[in-house]
Coordinates of C-alpha atoms and ligand atoms in Angstrom, one line a residue:
X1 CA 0.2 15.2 16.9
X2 CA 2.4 15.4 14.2
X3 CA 2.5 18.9 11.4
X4 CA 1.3 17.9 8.7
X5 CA -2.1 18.8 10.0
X6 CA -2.5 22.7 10.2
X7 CA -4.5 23.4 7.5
X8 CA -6.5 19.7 9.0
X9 CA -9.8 21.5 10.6
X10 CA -12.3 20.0 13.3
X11 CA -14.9 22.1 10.8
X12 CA -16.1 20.9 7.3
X13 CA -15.1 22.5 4.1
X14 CA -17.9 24.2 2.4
X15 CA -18.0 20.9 -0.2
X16 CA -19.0 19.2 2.1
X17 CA -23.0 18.0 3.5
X18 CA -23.1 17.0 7.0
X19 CA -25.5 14.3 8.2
X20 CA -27.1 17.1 11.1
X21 CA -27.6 14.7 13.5
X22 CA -23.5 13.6 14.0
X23 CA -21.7 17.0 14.3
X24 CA -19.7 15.3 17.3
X25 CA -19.2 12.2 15.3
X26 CA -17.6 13.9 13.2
X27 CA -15.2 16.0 15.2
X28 CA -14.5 13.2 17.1
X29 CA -13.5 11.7 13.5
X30 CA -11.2 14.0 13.0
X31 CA -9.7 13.7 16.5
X32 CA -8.2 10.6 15.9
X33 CA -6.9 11.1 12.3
X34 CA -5.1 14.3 13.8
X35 CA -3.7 11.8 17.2
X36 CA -2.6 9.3 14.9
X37 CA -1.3 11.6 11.8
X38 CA 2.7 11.8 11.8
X39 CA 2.7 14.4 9.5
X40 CA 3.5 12.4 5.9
X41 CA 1.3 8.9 6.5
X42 CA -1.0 7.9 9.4
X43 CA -0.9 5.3 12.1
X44 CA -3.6 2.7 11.7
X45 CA -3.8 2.5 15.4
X46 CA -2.3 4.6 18.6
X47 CA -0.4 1.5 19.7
X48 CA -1.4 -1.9 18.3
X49 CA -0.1 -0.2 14.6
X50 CA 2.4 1.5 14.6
X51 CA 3.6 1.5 11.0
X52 CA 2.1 2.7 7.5
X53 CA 0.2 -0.3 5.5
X54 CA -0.8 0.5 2.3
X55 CA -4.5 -0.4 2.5
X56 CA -5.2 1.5 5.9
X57 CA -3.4 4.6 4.1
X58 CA -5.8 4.2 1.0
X59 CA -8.9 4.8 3.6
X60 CA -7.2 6.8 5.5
X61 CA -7.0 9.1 2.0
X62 CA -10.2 8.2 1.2
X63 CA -12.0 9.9 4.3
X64 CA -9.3 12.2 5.1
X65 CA -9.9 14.2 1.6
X66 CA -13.7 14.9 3.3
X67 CA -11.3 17.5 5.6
X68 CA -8.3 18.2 3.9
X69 CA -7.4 17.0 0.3
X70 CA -3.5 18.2 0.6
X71 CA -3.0 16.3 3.6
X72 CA -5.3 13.3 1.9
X73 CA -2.7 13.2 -0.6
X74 CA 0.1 13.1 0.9
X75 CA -0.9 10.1 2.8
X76 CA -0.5 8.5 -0.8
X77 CA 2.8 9.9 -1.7
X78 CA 4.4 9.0 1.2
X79 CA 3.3 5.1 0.6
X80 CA 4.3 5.7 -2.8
X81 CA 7.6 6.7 -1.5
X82 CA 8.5 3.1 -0.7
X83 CA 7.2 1.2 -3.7
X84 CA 9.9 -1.3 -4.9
X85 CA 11.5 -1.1 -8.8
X86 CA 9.0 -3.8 -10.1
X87 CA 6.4 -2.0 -9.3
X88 CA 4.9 -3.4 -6.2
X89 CA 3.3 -1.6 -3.3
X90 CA 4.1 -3.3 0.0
X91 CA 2.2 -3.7 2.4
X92 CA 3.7 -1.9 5.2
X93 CA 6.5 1.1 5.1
X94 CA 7.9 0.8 8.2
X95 CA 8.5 3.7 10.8
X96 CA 12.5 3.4 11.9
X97 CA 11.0 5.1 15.3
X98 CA 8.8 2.5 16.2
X99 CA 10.3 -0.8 18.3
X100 CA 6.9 -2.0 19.3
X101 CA 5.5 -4.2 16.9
X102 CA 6.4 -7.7 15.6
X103 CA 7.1 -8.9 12.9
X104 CA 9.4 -5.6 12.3
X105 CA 11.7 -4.8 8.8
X106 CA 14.4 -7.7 10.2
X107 CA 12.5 -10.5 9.3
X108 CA 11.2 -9.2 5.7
X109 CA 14.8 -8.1 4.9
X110 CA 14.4 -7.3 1.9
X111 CA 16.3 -4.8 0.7
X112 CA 19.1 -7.7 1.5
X113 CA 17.3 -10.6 -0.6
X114 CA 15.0 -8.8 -3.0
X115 CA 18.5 -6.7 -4.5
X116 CA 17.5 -4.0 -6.4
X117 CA 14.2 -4.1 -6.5
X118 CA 13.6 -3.0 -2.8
X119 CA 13.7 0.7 -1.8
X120 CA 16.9 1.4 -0.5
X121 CA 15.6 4.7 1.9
X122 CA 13.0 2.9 3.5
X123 CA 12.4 -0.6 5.1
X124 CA 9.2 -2.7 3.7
X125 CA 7.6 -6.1 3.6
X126 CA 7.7 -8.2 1.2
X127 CA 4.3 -8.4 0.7
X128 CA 1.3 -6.3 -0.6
X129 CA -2.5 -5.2 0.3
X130 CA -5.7 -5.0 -1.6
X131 CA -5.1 -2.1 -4.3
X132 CA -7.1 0.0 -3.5
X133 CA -5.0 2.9 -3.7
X134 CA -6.4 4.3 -7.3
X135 CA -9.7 4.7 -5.9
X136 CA -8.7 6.8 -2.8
X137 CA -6.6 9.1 -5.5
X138 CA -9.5 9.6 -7.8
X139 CA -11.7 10.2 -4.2
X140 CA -9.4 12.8 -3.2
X141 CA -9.6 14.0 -7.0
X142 CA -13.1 14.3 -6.4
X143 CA -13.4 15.9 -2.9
X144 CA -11.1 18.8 -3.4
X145 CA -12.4 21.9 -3.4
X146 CA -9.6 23.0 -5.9
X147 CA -8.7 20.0 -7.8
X148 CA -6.5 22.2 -10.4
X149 CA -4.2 22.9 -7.3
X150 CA -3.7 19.5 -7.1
X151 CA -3.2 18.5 -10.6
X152 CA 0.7 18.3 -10.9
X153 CA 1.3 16.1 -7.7
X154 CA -1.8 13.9 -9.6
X155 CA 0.2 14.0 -13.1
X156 CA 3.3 12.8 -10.9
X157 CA 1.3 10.3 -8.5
X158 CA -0.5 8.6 -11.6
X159 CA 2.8 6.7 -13.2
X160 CA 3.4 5.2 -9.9
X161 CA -0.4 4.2 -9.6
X162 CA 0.2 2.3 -13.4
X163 CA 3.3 0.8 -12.2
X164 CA 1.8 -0.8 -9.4
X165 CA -1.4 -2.0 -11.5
X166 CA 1.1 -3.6 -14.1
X167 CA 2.9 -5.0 -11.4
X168 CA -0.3 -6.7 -10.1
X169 CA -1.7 -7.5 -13.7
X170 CA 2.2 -9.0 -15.0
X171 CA 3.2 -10.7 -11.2
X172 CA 0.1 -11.5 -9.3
X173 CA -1.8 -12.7 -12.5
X174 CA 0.4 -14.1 -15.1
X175 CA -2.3 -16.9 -16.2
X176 CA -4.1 -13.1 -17.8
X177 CA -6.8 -14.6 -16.0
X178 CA -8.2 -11.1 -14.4
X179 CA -8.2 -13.2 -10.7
X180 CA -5.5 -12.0 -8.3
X181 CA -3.2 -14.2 -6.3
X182 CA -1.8 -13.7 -3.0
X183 CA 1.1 -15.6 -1.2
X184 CA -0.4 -15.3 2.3
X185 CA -3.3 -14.4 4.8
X186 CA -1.7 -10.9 5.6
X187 CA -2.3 -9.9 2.1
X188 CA -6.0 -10.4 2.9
X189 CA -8.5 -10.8 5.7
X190 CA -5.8 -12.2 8.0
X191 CA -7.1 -15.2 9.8
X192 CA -10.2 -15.6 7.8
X193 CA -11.8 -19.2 7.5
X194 CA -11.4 -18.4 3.8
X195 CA -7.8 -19.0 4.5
X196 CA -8.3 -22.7 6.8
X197 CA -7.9 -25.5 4.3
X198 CA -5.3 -23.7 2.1
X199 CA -3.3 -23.0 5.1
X200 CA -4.4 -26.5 6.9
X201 CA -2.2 -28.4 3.8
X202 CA 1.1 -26.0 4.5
X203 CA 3.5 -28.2 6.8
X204 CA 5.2 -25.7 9.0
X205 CA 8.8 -26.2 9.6
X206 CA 10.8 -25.0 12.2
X207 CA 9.7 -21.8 13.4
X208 CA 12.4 -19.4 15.6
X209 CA 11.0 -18.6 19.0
X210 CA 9.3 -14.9 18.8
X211 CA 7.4 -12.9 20.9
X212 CA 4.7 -10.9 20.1
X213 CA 3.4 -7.4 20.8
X214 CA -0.4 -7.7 19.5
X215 CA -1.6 -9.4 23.0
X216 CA 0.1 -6.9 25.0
X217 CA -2.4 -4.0 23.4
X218 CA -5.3 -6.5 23.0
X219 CA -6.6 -7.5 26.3
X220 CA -8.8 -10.7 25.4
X221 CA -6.4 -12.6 23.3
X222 CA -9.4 -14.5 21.9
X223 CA -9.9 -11.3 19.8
X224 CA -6.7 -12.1 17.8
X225 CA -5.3 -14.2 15.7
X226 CA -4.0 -18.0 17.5
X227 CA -0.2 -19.1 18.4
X228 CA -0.8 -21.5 15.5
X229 CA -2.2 -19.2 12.9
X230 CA 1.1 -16.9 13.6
X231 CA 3.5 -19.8 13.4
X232 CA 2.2 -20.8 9.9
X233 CA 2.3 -16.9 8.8
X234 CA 5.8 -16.9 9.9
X235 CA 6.3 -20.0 8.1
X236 CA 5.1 -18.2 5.1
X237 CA 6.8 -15.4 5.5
X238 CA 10.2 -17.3 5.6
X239 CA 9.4 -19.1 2.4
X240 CA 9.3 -15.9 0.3
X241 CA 12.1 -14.2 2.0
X242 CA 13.7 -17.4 1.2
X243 CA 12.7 -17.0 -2.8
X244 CA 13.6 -13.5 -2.5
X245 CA 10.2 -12.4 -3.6
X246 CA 10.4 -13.6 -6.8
X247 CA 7.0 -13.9 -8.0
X248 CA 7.9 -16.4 -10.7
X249 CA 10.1 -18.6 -8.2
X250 CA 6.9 -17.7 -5.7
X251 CA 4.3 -19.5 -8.1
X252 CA 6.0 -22.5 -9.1
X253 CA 7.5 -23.6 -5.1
X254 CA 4.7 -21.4 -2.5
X255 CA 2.5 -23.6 -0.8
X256 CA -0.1 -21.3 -0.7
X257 CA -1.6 -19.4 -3.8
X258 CA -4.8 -18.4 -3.4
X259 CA -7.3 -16.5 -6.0
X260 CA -8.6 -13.8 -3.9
X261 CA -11.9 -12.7 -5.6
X262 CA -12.3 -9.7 -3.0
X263 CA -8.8 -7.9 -3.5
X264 CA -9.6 -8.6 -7.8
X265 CA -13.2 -6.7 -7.2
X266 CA -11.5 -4.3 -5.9
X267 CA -8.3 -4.2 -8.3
X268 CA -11.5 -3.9 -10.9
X269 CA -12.8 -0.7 -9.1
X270 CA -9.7 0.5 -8.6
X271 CA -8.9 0.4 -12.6
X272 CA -12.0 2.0 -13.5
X273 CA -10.9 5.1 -10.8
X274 CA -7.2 4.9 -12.5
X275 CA -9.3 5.5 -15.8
X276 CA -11.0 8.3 -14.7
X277 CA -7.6 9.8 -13.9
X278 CA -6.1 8.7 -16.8
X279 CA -8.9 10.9 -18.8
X280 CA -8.4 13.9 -16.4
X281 CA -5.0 14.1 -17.2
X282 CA -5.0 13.3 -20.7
X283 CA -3.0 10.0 -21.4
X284 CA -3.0 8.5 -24.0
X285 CA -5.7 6.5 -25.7
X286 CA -4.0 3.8 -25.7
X287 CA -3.1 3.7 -22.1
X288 CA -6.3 4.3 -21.4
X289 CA -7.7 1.5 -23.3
X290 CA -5.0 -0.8 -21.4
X291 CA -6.5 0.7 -18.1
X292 CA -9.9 -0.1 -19.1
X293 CA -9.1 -3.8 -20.7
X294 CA -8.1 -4.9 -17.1
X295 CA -11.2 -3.6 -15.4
X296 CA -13.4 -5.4 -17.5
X297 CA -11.1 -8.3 -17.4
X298 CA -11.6 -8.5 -13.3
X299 CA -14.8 -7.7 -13.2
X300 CA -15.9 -10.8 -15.5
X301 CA -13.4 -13.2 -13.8
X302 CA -15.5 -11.5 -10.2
X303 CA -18.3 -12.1 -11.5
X304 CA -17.0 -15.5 -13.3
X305 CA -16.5 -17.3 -9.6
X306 CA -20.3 -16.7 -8.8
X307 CA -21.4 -20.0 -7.2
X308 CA -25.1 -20.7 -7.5
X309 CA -24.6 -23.4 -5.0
X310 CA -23.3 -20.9 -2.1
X311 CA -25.1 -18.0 -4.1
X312 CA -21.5 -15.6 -3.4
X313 CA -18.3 -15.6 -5.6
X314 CA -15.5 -17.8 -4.3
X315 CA -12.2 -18.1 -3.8
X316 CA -10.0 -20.3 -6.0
X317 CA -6.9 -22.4 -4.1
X318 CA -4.9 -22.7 -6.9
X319 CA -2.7 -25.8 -5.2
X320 CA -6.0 -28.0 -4.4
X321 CA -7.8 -26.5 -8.0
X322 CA -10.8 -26.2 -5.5
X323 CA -13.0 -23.4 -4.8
X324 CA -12.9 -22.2 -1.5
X325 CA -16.3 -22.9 -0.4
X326 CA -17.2 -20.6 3.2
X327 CA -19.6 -17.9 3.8
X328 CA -17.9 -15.2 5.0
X329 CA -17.9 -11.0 3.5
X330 CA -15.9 -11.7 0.5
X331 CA -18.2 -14.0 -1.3
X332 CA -20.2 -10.3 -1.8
X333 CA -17.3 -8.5 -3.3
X334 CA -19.0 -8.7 -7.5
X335 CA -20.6 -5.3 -5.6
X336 CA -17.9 -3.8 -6.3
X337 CA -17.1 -4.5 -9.9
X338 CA -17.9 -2.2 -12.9
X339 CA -20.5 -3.0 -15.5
X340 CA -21.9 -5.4 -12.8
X341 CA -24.6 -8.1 -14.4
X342 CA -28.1 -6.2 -13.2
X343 CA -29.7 -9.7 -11.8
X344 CA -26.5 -11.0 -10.3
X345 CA -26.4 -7.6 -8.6
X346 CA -30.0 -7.5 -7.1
X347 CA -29.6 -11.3 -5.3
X348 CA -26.0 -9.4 -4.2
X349 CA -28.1 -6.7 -2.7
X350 CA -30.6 -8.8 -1.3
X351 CA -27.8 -11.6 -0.1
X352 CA -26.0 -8.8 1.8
X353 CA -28.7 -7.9 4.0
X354 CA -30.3 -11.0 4.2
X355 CA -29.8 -14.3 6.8
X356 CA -26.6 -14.7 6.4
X357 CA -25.1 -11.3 6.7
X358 CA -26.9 -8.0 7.4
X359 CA -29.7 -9.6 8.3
X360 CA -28.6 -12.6 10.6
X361 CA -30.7 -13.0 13.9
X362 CA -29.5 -11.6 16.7
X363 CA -26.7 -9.1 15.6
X364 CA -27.4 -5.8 18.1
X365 CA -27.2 -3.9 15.0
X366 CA -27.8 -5.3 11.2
X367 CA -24.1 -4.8 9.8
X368 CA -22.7 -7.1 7.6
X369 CA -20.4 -9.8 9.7
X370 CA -17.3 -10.9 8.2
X371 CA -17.9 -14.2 8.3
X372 CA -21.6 -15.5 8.3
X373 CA -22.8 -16.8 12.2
X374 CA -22.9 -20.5 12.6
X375 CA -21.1 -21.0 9.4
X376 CA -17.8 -23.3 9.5
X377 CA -14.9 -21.3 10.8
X378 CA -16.9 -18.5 12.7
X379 CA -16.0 -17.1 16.1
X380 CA -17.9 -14.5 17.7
X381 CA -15.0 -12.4 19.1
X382 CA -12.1 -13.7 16.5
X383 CA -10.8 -10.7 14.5
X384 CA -11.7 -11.6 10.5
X385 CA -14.0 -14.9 11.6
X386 CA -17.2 -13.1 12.8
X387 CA -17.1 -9.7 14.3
X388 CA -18.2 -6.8 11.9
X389 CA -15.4 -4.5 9.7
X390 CA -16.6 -1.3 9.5
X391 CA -14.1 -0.8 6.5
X392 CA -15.7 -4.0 4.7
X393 CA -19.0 -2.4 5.3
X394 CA -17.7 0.7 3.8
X395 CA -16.6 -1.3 0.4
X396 CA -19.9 -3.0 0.3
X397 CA -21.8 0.4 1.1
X398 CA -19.7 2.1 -1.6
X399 CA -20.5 -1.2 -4.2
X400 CA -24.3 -1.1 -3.2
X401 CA -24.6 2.4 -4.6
X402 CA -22.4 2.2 -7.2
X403 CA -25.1 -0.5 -8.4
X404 CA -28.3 1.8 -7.9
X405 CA -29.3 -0.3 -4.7
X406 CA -30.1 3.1 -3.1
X407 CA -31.9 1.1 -0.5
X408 CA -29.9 -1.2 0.9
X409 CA -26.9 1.2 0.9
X410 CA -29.2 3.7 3.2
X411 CA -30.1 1.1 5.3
X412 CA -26.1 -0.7 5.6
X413 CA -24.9 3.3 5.8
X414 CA -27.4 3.9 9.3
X415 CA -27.1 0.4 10.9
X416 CA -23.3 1.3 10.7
X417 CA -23.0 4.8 12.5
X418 CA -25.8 3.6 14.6
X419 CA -23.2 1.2 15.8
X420 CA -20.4 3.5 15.6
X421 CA -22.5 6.7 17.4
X422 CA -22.4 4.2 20.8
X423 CA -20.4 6.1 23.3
X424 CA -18.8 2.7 23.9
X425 CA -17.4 2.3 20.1
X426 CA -14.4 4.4 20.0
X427 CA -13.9 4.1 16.5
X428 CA -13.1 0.1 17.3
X429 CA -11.3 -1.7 14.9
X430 CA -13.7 -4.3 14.5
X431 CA -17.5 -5.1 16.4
X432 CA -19.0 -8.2 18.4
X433 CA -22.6 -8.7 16.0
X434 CA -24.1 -9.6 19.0
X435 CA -23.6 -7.0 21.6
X436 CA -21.9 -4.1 19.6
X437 CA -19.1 -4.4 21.7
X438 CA -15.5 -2.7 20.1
X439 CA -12.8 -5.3 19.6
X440 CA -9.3 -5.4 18.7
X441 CA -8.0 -1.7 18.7
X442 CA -9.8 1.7 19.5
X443 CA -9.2 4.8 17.8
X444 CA -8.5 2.7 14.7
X445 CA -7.7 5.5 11.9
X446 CA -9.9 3.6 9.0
X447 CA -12.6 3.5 10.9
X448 CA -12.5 7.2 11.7
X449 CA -11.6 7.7 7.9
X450 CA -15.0 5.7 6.8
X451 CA -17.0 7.6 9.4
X452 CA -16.3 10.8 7.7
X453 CA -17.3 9.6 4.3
X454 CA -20.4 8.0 5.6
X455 CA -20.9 11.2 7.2
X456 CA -20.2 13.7 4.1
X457 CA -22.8 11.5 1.6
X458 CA -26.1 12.0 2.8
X459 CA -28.0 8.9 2.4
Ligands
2M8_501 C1 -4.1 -6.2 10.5 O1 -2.9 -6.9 10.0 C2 -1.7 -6.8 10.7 C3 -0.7 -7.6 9.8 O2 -0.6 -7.0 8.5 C4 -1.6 -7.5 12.0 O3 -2.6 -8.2 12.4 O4 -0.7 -7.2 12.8 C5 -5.2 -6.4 9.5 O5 -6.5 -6.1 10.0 C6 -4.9 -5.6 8.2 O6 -6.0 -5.8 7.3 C7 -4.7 -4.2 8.6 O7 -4.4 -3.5 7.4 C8 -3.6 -4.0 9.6 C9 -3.4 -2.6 10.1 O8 -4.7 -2.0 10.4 O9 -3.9 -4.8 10.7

């Protein structure tokens, strides 16, 4: 256990209103943030993790601030610690201690290619995570019991949070078209079938030989991503090492450039949260209104990919000019959007617990899957083609009542910690929809971290 976790409590904070029922839940919660807590930042996992990545830590914050809004914090300033001169946020700060995880700092190299721009204290990748890093800020803004305490770590938190918004709005969208785009599955849902046919046109050179440490934590290898699927993220990898991460020598050479409507929902949310803070502080007006311009610019282009046809938003592959047409979590991501269309958001409701998703026969307990059963590309026990997220049904909980679907929230909320109260769960990473059964890694910190929130808003 590392220190930064004295004034980190098994017990609630008085702001807090505990579902009765889960008092061991909870504590149990709380257990693994404090196991995996290394003071600043969090591990995602005891072993299969061993690193900070940036959308982990933004959970982590997120349900963290439920016990403890200092250390909550700090889980964001340490990330913050290692964003790069243009602004961007990578996607994992690595931990110099930790030797057991592959690919490690070597093969990004970036402080070597990217020249300036990369942090010179700390080791990165070169690549970045869904941002939802505002919204965890403006959760732990909300959570604290004495937000004023707080306020001067938030007035010097906030610039960093703009930098890496204008990073994403100027580099990941220079077509102003309010649709992120990512450069490769790692930036997303890993080996999700939204990623097959982008990824089945990339011709994979020569690979060096590598081995992995995933399969040695992971005993049913089926649970993980394939030898093939890592070959071509290596591939990938190479190829923007190789343009130094240059986002403009990226776009014009990459061979894959997806539109990812599920990391722009959330950029959308997360603008409206960077708002909110914005106000609190007291920026200016005309910050503000820049803040609020790109919200309402993501949430149209979200809501803009809605496909009657497949009745979800899709995904855009900007090399084929095709939308990316599979069933899988992210086709439900509008949910999240401010000033959500009211009709589009009721079928959204409805399509998230209905025969597809939620409500797909013969799932042990009515989560949403991340991919839909029996749709092209699922796999019952495969990692981001099937089995349930717990943090995905966290964003679509959260989405659900931000829209006033009270109902359906309730009802996604309790099939979740019914699943998560099974002695067997362990705070799994991820969940077989047929049998409840934990995959991937136990004690995963996000998991724990959405538990608490669940926990701390009664239904
Ligand atoms: C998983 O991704 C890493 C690569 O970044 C891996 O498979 O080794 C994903 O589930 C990702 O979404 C998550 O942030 C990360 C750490 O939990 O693990």
């Amino acid at each position: 256990m590392g220190s930064g976790l004295s004034a980190f409590g098994g017990a609630a904070t008085d702001s807090l209103r505990l579902a009765p029922d889960a008092p061991w839940l909870w504590n149990d919660a709380v257990a693994v943030l404090r196991a995996n807590d290394l003071g600043e930042w969090t591990k995602p996992a005891p072993r299969l993790y061993p690193h900070q990545w940036s959308l982990d830590s933004a959970f982590i914050a997120l349900g963290l601030c439920r016990v403890d809004a200092d250390r909550a914090l700090r889980e964001l300033e340490h990330l913050f610690g290692a964003q790069w001169a243009d602004g961007r946020l990578p996607h994992i700060v690595f931990n110099p201690k930790a030797h057991d995880y592959f690919p490690g700092p070597d093969l990004w190299a970036c402080a070597d290619v990217a020249g300036g721009a990369a942090p010179r204290g700390q080791t990165t990748s070169g690549l970045v995570h869904h941002p939802m890093q505002a919204l965890a800020a403006w959760s732990v803004w909300e959570a604290a019991v004495e937000p004023a305490a707080l306020v001067p770590r938030f007035r010097a938190l906030y610039p960093r949070l703009l930098a890496w918004h204008r990073y994403l709005t100027a580099a990941r969208d220079p077509q102003a078209t309010g649709l992120l785009t990512i450069y490769h599955p790692w930036e997303g849902t890993d080996n999700s079938p939204r990623w097959d046919t982008a990824l089945a046109h990339v011709v994979v050179g020569e690979v060096p030989d590598y081995s992995r440490h995933d399969l040695k934590h992971v005993e049913d290898a089926s649970e993980r991503p394939t030898r093939g699927e890592y070959d071509r993220y290596l591939w990938l990898a190479g190829l923007l090492k190789a343009a130094r991460y240059d986002d403009a020598l990226i776009q014009r050479t990459h061979p894959f450039l997806v539109k990812d409507v599920l990391a722009s929902a959330i950029f959308a949310a997360a603008n409206q949260a960077l708002g909110s803070i914005a106000e609190r502080l007291g920026r200016p007006e005309e910050e503000r209104r820049e803040i609020a311009a790109l919200a309402r610019r993501s949430s149209l282009a979200v809501q803009g990919q809605w496909d009657e046809a497949a009745q979800l938003a899709l995904d855009i592959d900007l090399l084929a000019g095709q939308p990316i047409r599979v069933t899988t979590c992210a086709g439900l991501s509008p949910l999240l959007v401010p000033d959500l269309e009211p009709s589009l958001g009721r079928r959204l409701a409805d399509r998230a617990l209905g025969a597809d998703f939620a409500g797909a026969p013969g799932l042990a307990f009515t989560v949403v899957p991340s991919t839909a059963p029996g749709s092209p590309g699922y796999q019952a026990r495969s990692y981001w083609r099937g089995p349930s997220w717990p943090v995905i049904n966290w964003l679509l909980w959260w989405g659900l009542r931000q829209q006033g679907f009270a109902e359906h929230a309730a009802a996604l909320r309790s099939a979740n910690l019914a699943l998560l109260e099974q002695p067997a769960a362990r705070f799994g990473e991820y969940f077989e929809l047929g049998t409840g059964t934990p995959l991937g890694s136990s004690e995963q910190s996000w998991t724990a971290a959405v538990v608490l929130d669940w926990l701390a808003a009664l239904p």
